[in-house]
CSV table of C-alpha atoms in Angstrom, one decimal:
chain,number,residue,atom,x,y,z
A,1,MET,CA,150.2,-60.3,51.5
A,2,GLN,CA,149.4,-63.5,51.3
A,3,ASN,CA,147.7,-64.6,48.4
A,4,THR,CA,144.1,-64.3,48.9
A,5,LEU,CA,142.5,-67.5,49.9
A,6,LEU,CA,139.4,-68.0,47.8
A,7,PHE,CA,136.5,-69.9,49.3
A,8,PHE,CA,134.0,-71.8,47.2
A,9,VAL,CA,130.3,-72.3,47.9
A,10,LEU,CA,128.5,-75.2,46.3
A,11,LEU,CA,124.9,-75.6,47.5
A,12,ALA,CA,123.2,-78.9,47.2
A,13,ALA,CA,119.4,-79.1,46.9
A,14,PRO,CA,117.5,-81.8,48.6
A,15,VAL,CA,116.7,-84.6,46.2
A,16,CYS,CA,113.5,-86.7,46.4
A,17,ALA,CA,114.2,-90.4,46.1
A,18,ARG,CA,111.9,-92.0,43.5
A,19,ALA,CA,111.7,-95.6,42.4
A,20,GLN,CA,111.9,-96.0,38.6
A,21,VAL,CA,111.4,-99.0,36.3
A,22,ASP,CA,113.9,-99.7,33.5
A,23,SER,CA,111.5,-98.8,30.7
A,24,VAL,CA,111.1,-95.1,31.8
A,25,ARG,CA,113.2,-92.8,29.6
A,26,ALA,CA,114.6,-89.5,30.9
A,27,SER,CA,112.6,-87.6,28.3
A,28,THR,CA,109.4,-88.9,29.9
A,29,LEU,CA,110.2,-87.9,33.5
A,30,PRO,CA,108.2,-85.2,35.2
A,31,GLY,CA,109.8,-81.8,35.1
A,32,ARG,CA,110.8,-81.7,38.7
A,33,GLN,CA,112.4,-85.1,38.7
A,34,LEU,CA,114.2,-84.4,35.4
A,35,ALA,CA,115.5,-81.1,36.9
A,36,GLU,CA,116.8,-82.9,40.0
A,37,LYS,CA,118.5,-85.6,37.9
A,38,ALA,CA,120.2,-83.1,35.8
A,39,TYR,CA,121.1,-81.0,38.9
A,40,ASN,CA,122.7,-84.0,40.6
A,41,SER,CA,124.6,-84.8,37.4
A,42,GLY,CA,125.9,-81.2,37.4
A,43,LEU,CA,127.1,-81.5,41.0
A,44,ALA,CA,129.0,-84.7,40.1
A,45,SER,CA,130.6,-83.0,37.1
A,46,PHE,CA,131.5,-79.9,39.1
A,47,ASN,CA,133.1,-81.9,41.8
A,48,ALA,CA,135.1,-83.7,39.2
A,49,GLN,CA,136.1,-80.3,37.8
A,50,SER,CA,134.4,-81.1,34.5
A,51,TYR,CA,133.0,-77.6,34.3
A,52,PRO,CA,131.6,-77.6,30.7
A,53,ALA,CA,129.7,-80.8,31.5
A,54,ALA,CA,128.5,-79.3,34.7
A,55,LEU,CA,127.3,-76.2,32.9
A,56,ARG,CA,125.3,-78.4,30.4
A,57,SER,CA,123.6,-80.3,33.3
A,58,PHE,CA,122.7,-77.1,35.2
A,59,ASP,CA,121.3,-75.7,31.9
A,60,GLN,CA,119.1,-78.8,31.6
A,61,ALA,CA,117.9,-78.5,35.2
A,62,ILE,CA,116.9,-74.8,34.8
A,63,ALA,CA,115.2,-75.6,31.5
A,64,ALA,CA,113.1,-78.2,33.2
A,65,LYS,CA,112.5,-76.2,36.4
A,66,PRO,CA,112.9,-72.4,35.8
A,67,ASP,CA,112.5,-71.5,39.5
A,68,PHE,CA,115.3,-73.9,40.6
A,69,ALA,CA,117.3,-71.5,42.8
A,70,ALA,CA,120.1,-73.9,43.7
A,71,ALA,CA,120.6,-74.7,40.0
A,72,TYR,CA,121.1,-71.0,39.3
A,73,THR,CA,123.5,-70.8,42.2
A,74,ASN,CA,125.6,-73.7,41.1
A,75,ARG,CA,125.5,-72.7,37.4
A,76,ALA,CA,126.9,-69.3,38.6
A,77,ALA,CA,129.7,-71.1,40.5
A,78,THR,CA,130.4,-73.1,37.4
A,79,ARG,CA,130.5,-70.1,35.2
A,80,TYR,CA,132.8,-68.4,37.8
A,81,GLU,CA,135.3,-71.4,37.4
A,82,LEU,CA,135.0,-70.9,33.6
A,83,LYS,CA,135.9,-67.2,34.1
A,84,GLU,CA,132.5,-66.2,32.6
A,85,TYR,CA,132.1,-63.6,35.3
A,86,PRO,CA,129.2,-61.4,33.8
A,87,GLN,CA,127.1,-64.6,33.3
A,88,ALA,CA,127.9,-65.8,36.8
A,89,GLN,CA,126.8,-62.5,38.2
A,90,ALA,CA,123.5,-62.7,36.2
A,91,ASP,CA,122.8,-66.2,37.6
A,92,TYR,CA,123.5,-65.0,41.1
A,93,ASP,CA,121.0,-62.2,40.5
A,94,GLN,CA,118.4,-64.7,39.5
A,95,ALA,CA,119.1,-66.9,42.5
A,96,LEU,CA,118.6,-64.0,44.8
A,97,LYS,CA,115.3,-63.1,43.2
A,98,LEU,CA,114.2,-66.7,43.9
A,99,GLU,CA,115.7,-66.8,47.3
A,100,PRO,CA,116.2,-63.3,48.7
A,101,GLY,CA,118.8,-63.1,51.5
A,102,SER,CA,120.8,-66.2,50.5
A,103,TYR,CA,124.2,-65.6,52.0
A,104,GLY,CA,125.8,-68.1,49.6
A,105,SER,CA,124.5,-66.2,46.6
A,106,TYR,CA,125.6,-62.9,48.0
A,107,PHE,CA,129.1,-64.3,48.6
A,108,GLY,CA,129.3,-65.8,45.2
A,109,ARG,CA,128.1,-62.6,43.5
A,110,ALA,CA,130.7,-60.7,45.5
A,111,ARG,CA,133.4,-62.9,44.0
A,112,ALA,CA,132.1,-62.4,40.5
A,113,HIS,CA,132.0,-58.6,41.1
A,114,GLU,CA,135.6,-58.7,42.4
A,115,ALA,CA,136.8,-60.7,39.4
A,116,GLN,CA,135.4,-57.9,37.2
A,117,ASN,CA,137.0,-55.2,39.4
A,118,HIS,CA,133.6,-54.0,40.6
A,119,LEU,CA,135.1,-53.4,44.1
A,120,ALA,CA,132.3,-51.3,45.6
A,121,GLU,CA,129.7,-53.8,44.5
A,122,ALA,CA,131.8,-56.7,45.9
A,123,ASP,CA,132.1,-55.0,49.2
A,124,GLN,CA,128.3,-54.5,49.3
A,125,ASP,CA,127.7,-58.1,48.6
A,126,TYR,CA,130.2,-59.4,51.1
A,127,SER,CA,128.5,-57.1,53.7
A,128,ALA,CA,125.1,-58.6,52.8
A,129,ALA,CA,126.5,-62.1,53.2
A,130,VAL,CA,127.9,-61.2,56.7
A,131,LYS,CA,124.6,-59.7,57.6
A,132,ALA,CA,122.7,-62.7,56.4
A,133,LYS,CA,125.0,-65.2,58.2
A,134,PRO,CA,127.3,-63.5,60.8
A,135,ASP,CA,129.1,-66.7,61.5
A,136,TYR,CA,130.2,-67.2,57.9
A,137,ALA,CA,133.9,-66.7,58.1
A,138,PRO,CA,134.8,-66.7,54.4
A,139,ALA,CA,132.6,-63.6,53.9
A,140,TRP,CA,134.4,-61.7,56.7
A,141,TYR,CA,137.8,-62.9,55.4
A,142,ASN,CA,137.2,-61.9,51.8
A,143,ARG,CA,135.8,-58.5,52.7
A,144,GLY,CA,138.9,-58.0,54.9
A,145,VAL,CA,141.2,-58.9,52.0
A,146,LEU,CA,139.3,-56.4,49.7
A,147,ARG,CA,139.6,-53.6,52.3
A,148,PHE,CA,143.3,-54.4,52.9
A,149,GLU,CA,144.0,-54.1,49.2
A,150,LYS,CA,142.2,-50.7,49.3
A,151,GLY,CA,144.6,-49.6,52.1
A,152,ASP,CA,141.8,-49.4,54.7
A,153,TYR,CA,143.9,-51.4,57.2
A,154,GLN,CA,141.7,-50.7,60.3
A,155,ALA,CA,138.6,-52.0,58.6
A,156,ALA,CA,140.5,-55.0,57.3
A,157,ARG,CA,141.7,-55.8,60.8
A,158,ASP,CA,138.2,-55.6,62.1
A,159,ASP,CA,137.0,-58.0,59.3
A,160,PHE,CA,139.7,-60.5,60.1
A,161,ASP,CA,138.6,-60.3,63.7
A,162,GLY,CA,135.1,-61.3,62.5
A,163,ALA,CA,136.5,-64.2,60.5
A,164,ILE,CA,138.5,-65.5,63.4
A,165,LYS,CA,135.5,-65.2,65.8
A,166,ALA,CA,133.5,-67.2,63.3
A,167,ASP,CA,136.3,-69.7,62.6
A,168,PRO,CA,139.1,-69.7,65.3
A,169,LYS,CA,141.1,-72.2,63.2
A,170,MET,CA,141.3,-70.1,60.0
A,171,ALA,CA,145.0,-69.7,59.7
A,172,TYR,CA,144.8,-67.3,56.7
A,173,ALA,CA,142.7,-64.9,58.8
A,174,TYR,CA,145.4,-64.8,61.5
A,175,HIS,CA,148.0,-64.3,58.9
A,176,ASP,CA,146.2,-61.4,57.2
A,177,ARG,CA,145.2,-59.8,60.5
A,178,GLY,CA,148.9,-59.9,61.3
A,179,SER,CA,149.6,-58.0,58.1
A,180,ALA,CA,147.0,-55.4,58.9
A,181,HIS,CA,148.6,-55.0,62.3
A,182,GLN,CA,151.9,-54.6,60.6
A,183,LYS,CA,150.5,-51.9,58.3
A,184,LEU,CA,149.2,-50.1,61.5
A,185,ASN,CA,152.7,-50.4,63.0
A,186,ASN,CA,151.6,-52.7,65.7
A,187,TYR,CA,154.4,-55.1,65.4
A,188,PRO,CA,154.0,-57.1,68.6
A,189,ALA,CA,150.3,-57.9,67.7
A,190,ALA,CA,151.5,-58.8,64.2
A,191,THR,CA,154.1,-61.2,65.5
A,192,GLN,CA,151.5,-62.9,67.7
A,193,ASP,CA,149.1,-63.4,64.8
A,194,TYR,CA,151.8,-64.8,62.5
A,195,THR,CA,152.8,-67.2,65.3
A,196,GLN,CA,149.2,-68.3,65.7
A,197,ALA,CA,148.9,-68.8,61.9
A,198,LEU,CA,152.0,-71.0,61.9
A,199,ALA,CA,150.6,-73.0,64.9
A,200,LEU,CA,147.5,-73.8,62.8
A,201,GLN,CA,149.3,-74.4,59.5
A,202,HIS,CA,153.0,-75.2,59.9
A,203,GLU,CA,153.9,-74.9,56.3
A,204,LEU,CA,152.4,-71.4,55.8
A,205,LEU,CA,155.7,-69.9,54.7
A,206,PRO,CA,154.5,-66.3,54.1
A,207,ALA,CA,153.7,-66.2,57.8
A,208,LEU,CA,157.3,-67.1,58.7
A,209,LEU,CA,158.6,-64.4,56.3
A,210,ASN,CA,156.3,-61.8,57.5
A,211,ARG,CA,156.9,-62.6,61.2
A,212,ALA,CA,160.6,-62.1,60.5
A,213,THR,CA,159.8,-58.6,59.1
A,214,ALA,CA,157.6,-57.7,62.1
A,215,GLU,CA,160.4,-58.9,64.5
A,216,ARG,CA,163.0,-56.9,62.6
A,217,ARG,CA,160.9,-53.7,62.8
A,218,SER,CA,160.4,-54.1,66.5
A,219,GLY,CA,164.1,-54.5,67.0
A,220,GLN,CA,164.1,-58.3,67.6
A,221,LEU,CA,167.0,-59.0,65.2
A,222,PRO,CA,168.0,-62.5,66.5
A,223,GLN,CA,164.4,-63.7,66.3
A,224,ALA,CA,164.1,-62.2,62.8
A,225,MET,CA,167.3,-63.9,61.7
A,226,ARG,CA,166.1,-67.3,62.9
A,227,ASP,CA,162.8,-66.8,60.9
A,228,TYR,CA,164.6,-65.7,57.8
A,229,ASP,CA,167.0,-68.6,58.0
A,230,ALA,CA,164.1,-71.1,58.5
A,231,TYR,CA,162.2,-69.6,55.5
A,232,LEU,CA,165.2,-69.6,53.2
A,233,ALA,CA,166.0,-73.2,54.2
A,234,LYS,CA,162.6,-74.1,52.7
A,235,LYS,CA,162.4,-71.6,49.8
A,236,ALA,CA,165.6,-70.4,48.4
A,237,ASP,CA,164.3,-68.8,45.3
A,238,ASN,CA,162.7,-65.6,46.8
A,239,PRO,CA,164.7,-62.5,46.2
A,240,LEU,CA,162.6,-60.5,48.7
A,241,ALA,CA,163.5,-62.9,51.5
A,242,PHE,CA,167.3,-62.5,50.7
A,243,ASN,CA,166.9,-58.7,50.6
A,244,ASN,CA,165.1,-58.7,53.9
A,245,ARG,CA,167.5,-60.9,55.6
A,246,GLY,CA,170.3,-58.7,54.2
A,247,SER,CA,168.6,-55.7,55.8
A,248,ALA,CA,168.5,-57.6,59.2
A,249,ARG,CA,172.2,-58.4,58.8
A,250,PHE,CA,172.9,-54.7,57.9
A,251,GLU,CA,171.1,-53.6,61.0
A,252,SER,CA,173.2,-56.1,63.0
A,253,LYS,CA,176.3,-54.5,61.5
A,254,ASP,CA,177.2,-57.7,59.6
A,255,TYR,CA,177.9,-55.8,56.4
A,256,ALA,CA,179.7,-58.7,54.6
A,257,GLY,CA,176.7,-61.0,55.3
A,258,ALA,CA,174.4,-58.3,54.1
A,259,ILE,CA,176.3,-57.9,50.9
A,260,ALA,CA,176.1,-61.7,50.4
A,261,ASP,CA,172.3,-61.6,50.8
A,262,PHE,CA,171.8,-58.6,48.6
A,263,SER,CA,174.0,-60.2,45.9
A,264,GLN,CA,171.8,-63.3,46.0
A,265,ALA,CA,168.7,-61.1,45.7
A,266,VAL,CA,170.0,-59.4,42.5
A,267,LYS,CA,171.2,-62.7,41.2
A,268,LEU,CA,167.6,-64.0,41.4
A,269,ASP,CA,166.1,-60.7,40.1
A,270,ALA,CA,168.4,-58.4,38.3
A,271,LYS,CA,165.7,-55.7,38.1
A,272,TYR,CA,165.4,-55.5,41.9
A,273,ALA,CA,166.4,-51.8,42.4
A,274,TYR,CA,166.0,-51.8,46.1
A,275,ALA,CA,168.4,-54.7,46.5
A,276,TRP,CA,171.0,-53.0,44.4
A,277,ASN,CA,170.8,-49.8,46.5
A,278,ASN,CA,170.9,-51.8,49.7
A,279,ARG,CA,174.1,-53.5,48.6
A,280,ALA,CA,175.5,-50.1,47.7
A,281,ALA,CA,174.8,-49.0,51.3
A,282,ALA,CA,176.6,-52.1,52.7
A,283,GLN,CA,179.5,-51.5,50.3
A,284,LEU,CA,179.8,-48.0,51.7
A,285,LYS,CA,180.0,-49.3,55.3
A,286,LEU,CA,183.0,-51.5,54.2
A,287,GLU,CA,184.6,-48.5,52.4
A,288,HIS,CA,184.1,-50.2,49.0
A,289,TYR,CA,183.3,-46.9,47.3
A,290,ALA,CA,183.7,-47.8,43.6
A,291,GLU,CA,181.4,-50.8,44.2
A,292,ALA,CA,178.9,-48.7,46.0
A,293,ALA,CA,178.8,-46.1,43.3
A,294,ALA,CA,178.3,-48.9,40.7
A,295,ASP,CA,175.5,-50.5,42.6
A,296,ALA,CA,173.7,-47.2,43.2
A,297,THR,CA,174.0,-46.4,39.5
A,298,ALA,CA,172.4,-49.8,38.7
A,299,ALA,CA,169.5,-48.9,41.1
A,300,ILE,CA,169.1,-45.5,39.4
A,301,GLN,CA,169.0,-47.1,35.9
A,302,LEU,CA,166.2,-49.4,37.0
A,303,LYS,CA,164.3,-46.7,38.9
A,304,PRO,CA,165.2,-43.2,37.8
A,305,ASP,CA,163.2,-41.5,40.6
A,306,TYR,CA,164.9,-43.5,43.4
A,307,ALA,CA,165.9,-40.7,45.7
A,308,GLU,CA,167.7,-42.9,48.2
A,309,ALA,CA,169.9,-44.3,45.5
A,310,TYR,CA,171.0,-40.8,44.5
A,311,LEU,CA,171.9,-40.0,48.1
A,312,THR,CA,173.9,-43.3,48.4
A,313,ARG,CA,175.8,-42.6,45.1
A,314,GLY,CA,176.5,-39.1,46.3
A,315,HIS,CA,178.2,-40.4,49.4
A,316,ALA,CA,180.2,-42.9,47.3
A,317,ARG,CA,181.3,-40.2,44.8
A,318,GLU,CA,182.3,-37.9,47.6
A,319,MET,CA,184.7,-40.5,48.9
A,320,LEU,CA,186.0,-41.1,45.4
A,321,ARG,CA,186.8,-37.4,45.2
A,322,GLN,CA,184.2,-36.8,42.5
A,323,ALA,CA,182.9,-33.7,44.1
A,324,ASP,CA,180.8,-32.2,41.3
A,325,GLU,CA,179.1,-35.5,40.6
A,326,ALA,CA,178.4,-36.0,44.4
A,327,CYS,CA,176.9,-32.5,44.5
A,328,GLN,CA,174.6,-33.3,41.5
A,329,ASP,CA,173.5,-36.5,43.2
A,330,TRP,CA,172.7,-34.9,46.5
A,331,ARG,CA,170.7,-32.1,44.8
A,332,LYS,CA,168.8,-34.7,42.8
A,333,ALA,CA,168.0,-36.6,46.0
A,334,ALA,CA,166.6,-33.4,47.5
A,335,GLU,CA,164.6,-32.7,44.4
A,336,LEU,CA,163.0,-36.1,44.7
A,337,GLY,CA,162.1,-35.6,48.3
A,338,ILE,CA,165.0,-36.3,50.6
A,339,VAL,CA,165.7,-32.9,52.1
A,340,ALA,CA,168.9,-34.1,53.8
A,341,GLY,CA,170.4,-34.0,50.3
A,342,ASN,CA,170.6,-30.2,50.5
A,343,SER,CA,172.3,-30.5,53.9
A,344,TYR,CA,175.0,-32.8,52.5
A,345,ALA,CA,175.5,-30.5,49.5
A,346,ALA,CA,175.8,-27.4,51.7
A,347,ALA,CA,178.2,-29.1,54.0
A,348,ALA,CA,180.4,-30.1,51.1
A,349,GLY,CA,180.3,-26.5,49.7
A,350,CYS,CA,178.4,-27.4,46.6
A,351,ALA,CA,177.6,-24.6,44.3
A,352,GLY,CA,174.2,-23.8,43.0
A,353,GLU,CA,170.7,-23.4,44.4
A,354,ALA,CA,169.3,-25.9,46.8
A,355,ALA,CA,166.4,-27.9,45.6
A,356,GLU,CA,163.0,-26.8,47.0
């Protein structure tokens, strides 16, 4: 999934223009005017990413005008940037007391809740923001990301629909809706959404990689290969991309090419258990049984409960005439959930009880 795109809300209060003479000192300004001056200084510091200075200015604005809702909202945003999440939440609470129903404050408080892993509260506040302003795409989008990460892919897809309706040019919403479609096994719809995301933002490389996966899962191997190639031409340091292109090559019966890709994946990440086992499976296809057994063993060492790796090593050991070891591996695969392990063990005449 695409990294979550975080949207930022910075509200600007109307400022009353007032003529001043040079002899007037800030300390003698009326409270409202002093608050506005400090507030505008805070906005300038925030926009310059000078967050401690912004915080001091918003403190001054609130001290001069305790009911200054926008100052609370923007101090909250500043505290969020400073990772002071409980304090940011408290400021959003105060802003909502002063201006009930403010979609910006609901949205900001939702982000503060999310940063503290208060996920139910974050969902509630994103929902309140959507209710207060139904055409506010970031609230739809962020709630969709939250629900996607919970595994509620149907609700996430519906939220990304809402984000796209509110902002048809939000590339990230198309991308993440594509990922929700993919989780729901709707690969053609996923492919369409990734394509639209790329049309809106050409350099959105995760969309290229994920479209390749959707194409591979729907049997469009040539299209998937083109996308994997295009992705890796731009980003050659991603072991997942090499592993997935290797899987596409494996499915195309290009076992030597698959081995090359799986090898690059483990070169980039030596702890990538799935790539080790995938290379073992490709080695088996080329009758490289010793290499297959070694790769499957490496996968098992990294992930001791990896049932598929035991199954793969069992096949390799059978071909190496290591009958007892093959039986042990197949039984272990069955114990870990691959029932076919028992069938292989029975067909090979393995002694002992079958795993339940």
